[in-house]
Amino acid sequence: MPSRKTLLLAGTVLLIGLGIGGYFLHAPAPSNAAEPKATSKATSKAAPPVPVTAAHAHKGDVPIVLEGLGTVTPINTATIHTQVQGTLDSVDFVEGQDVKRGDVLAKIDPRVFEAQVDQAEAALARDQAGLKNSQVNLARTQPLAARGFATQQLLDTQNSQVAQSQGTVALDKAALEAAQTQLSYTTITAPFDGITGIRHIDPGNIVHPTDATGLVTLTQLQPISIIFTLPSTDIPDVQSAIASGDASVDAYDAANTHKLDHGSLMLIDNQVDASTGTVRLKASFPNERKSLWPGSFVNIHLTIAIRHDAVTVPLTAVQQGPSGTFVYVVDANHVVSAREIKPGQSREDKVLIDQGLSGDETVVTAGQYRLKPGTSVEVVPDHRKDMVQNATTASAGMLP
């Protein structure tokens, strides 16, 4: 009988044989290495054009605009104080009311000041009577002195009395004017056209010139100014625009989407803020719709020049590559090529092209991530733009 060791050896050999047979039975058939290349080449030739959206480069007049952040500042604002002490008799304005220069805002009890005017008038009348008497006495003395019936000393005394009375009358007139001025202060009027704010004191209270809050704050809204900042490097361009008359200013809301008003540049501040490297500028706006409110923040668009025959393309057409900024240009055969450009200002979803385009080109605006120079494309209309693939959906695993 065969030994146990011999049986184990025979079993091992049998298992190895079965394993080798199974491998050759199920192994894939050898393939020609050249076939995948041929298949890949055929697939590349049959690849459909890549769907993209495109737009024509636009050529025309383009404003050169500098943008900054500004604060609406009234040209005139005043806290209305009383100039005399007294009881506030009445408040003659409505809070938030438009007032004109000279309109009555409030009145103070005038009786004390009317009495002072009466006293000054009485003193003036008294001293005018004394002057008249001195002048009569002098008129009587002069002919007597000429004939030797009156001494020169008496004549000199009469002349002095007349001059003294004239001085007293002049002093009384000044006192009367001062009293009348004090009386006029009991009627408080608007110093300029504007709009009233919240009233700070009610009738019946005693007011003083030293009151901290005053009666009300009056603010001019039409016209109004905006103070804004720009980098100090823009000063030469702004000065050139002022000299040529091309400088104009538009104010936009905080979201920088809605135009509030159009105005003119007033001045450039005479100093640069060394800590920020910016300079302040001031512009004036008519504010006819009162859309500019004091203290609010706005965006300023300062136009410094108009560039004629300038080329612009949509912002989405501009791409950034290893060699710099470029756009994909579609030729007549619907094949794209990469064109290096030098972009200028970018605003309102348009980019000004300083170099690289003539204005006759068609540039790709969406679908660039699948492109390379020489790729055939299909320019789809707007109603089919959902066919265009973008890098966002591709990265999400939604595209091949």
Tab-separated table of C-alpha atoms in Angstrom, residues 61-68 228 230-231 234 237-238 241 246-252 256 262 299-307 344-348 350 352:
chain	number	residue	atom	x	y	z
A	61	ASP	CA	-17.158	104.593	-27.153
A	62	VAL	CA	-16.330	103.404	-23.650
A	63	PRO	CA	-16.237	105.710	-20.595
A	64	ILE	CA	-13.185	105.329	-18.366
A	65	VAL	CA	-14.599	105.237	-14.850
A	66	LEU	CA	-12.986	105.370	-11.414
A	67	GLU	CA	-15.054	103.989	-8.541
A	68	GLY	CA	-14.949	104.967	-4.874
A	228	PHE	CA	-15.514	110.204	-1.478
A	230	LEU	CA	-9.794	107.463	-4.457
A	231	PRO	CA	-6.226	106.125	-4.519
A	234	ASP	CA	-5.466	108.553	-9.647
A	237	ASP	CA	-5.911	111.430	-14.281
A	238	VAL	CA	-8.566	113.305	-12.324
A	241	ALA	CA	-10.258	115.295	-16.577
A	246	ASP	CA	-14.592	115.530	-19.079
A	247	ALA	CA	-15.045	114.866	-15.365
A	248	SER	CA	-18.572	113.852	-14.378
A	249	VAL	CA	-19.860	111.985	-11.361
A	250	ASP	CA	-22.677	109.483	-10.851
A	251	ALA	CA	-23.897	108.337	-7.439
A	252	TYR	CA	-25.146	104.753	-6.992
A	256	ASN	CA	-23.950	99.631	-6.615
A	262	HIS	CA	-25.711	112.757	-11.662
A	299	ASN	CA	-20.857	104.323	-4.526
A	300	ILE	CA	-19.325	106.941	-6.780
A	301	HIS	CA	-18.547	106.446	-10.471
A	302	LEU	CA	-16.219	109.216	-11.647
A	303	THR	CA	-15.905	109.391	-15.437
A	304	ILE	CA	-12.525	110.841	-16.393
A	305	ALA	CA	-12.446	110.167	-20.151
A	306	ILE	CA	-14.246	108.624	-23.122
A	307	ARG	CA	-12.221	106.133	-25.142
A	344	GLY	CA	-8.321	97.073	-19.060
A	345	GLN	CA	-11.114	98.199	-16.783
A	346	SER	CA	-13.939	95.794	-15.934
A	347	ARG	CA	-17.421	97.059	-15.150
A	348	GLU	CA	-21.043	96.169	-15.855
A	350	LYS	CA	-17.845	94.020	-19.704
A	352	LEU	CA	-12.194	96.692	-21.961
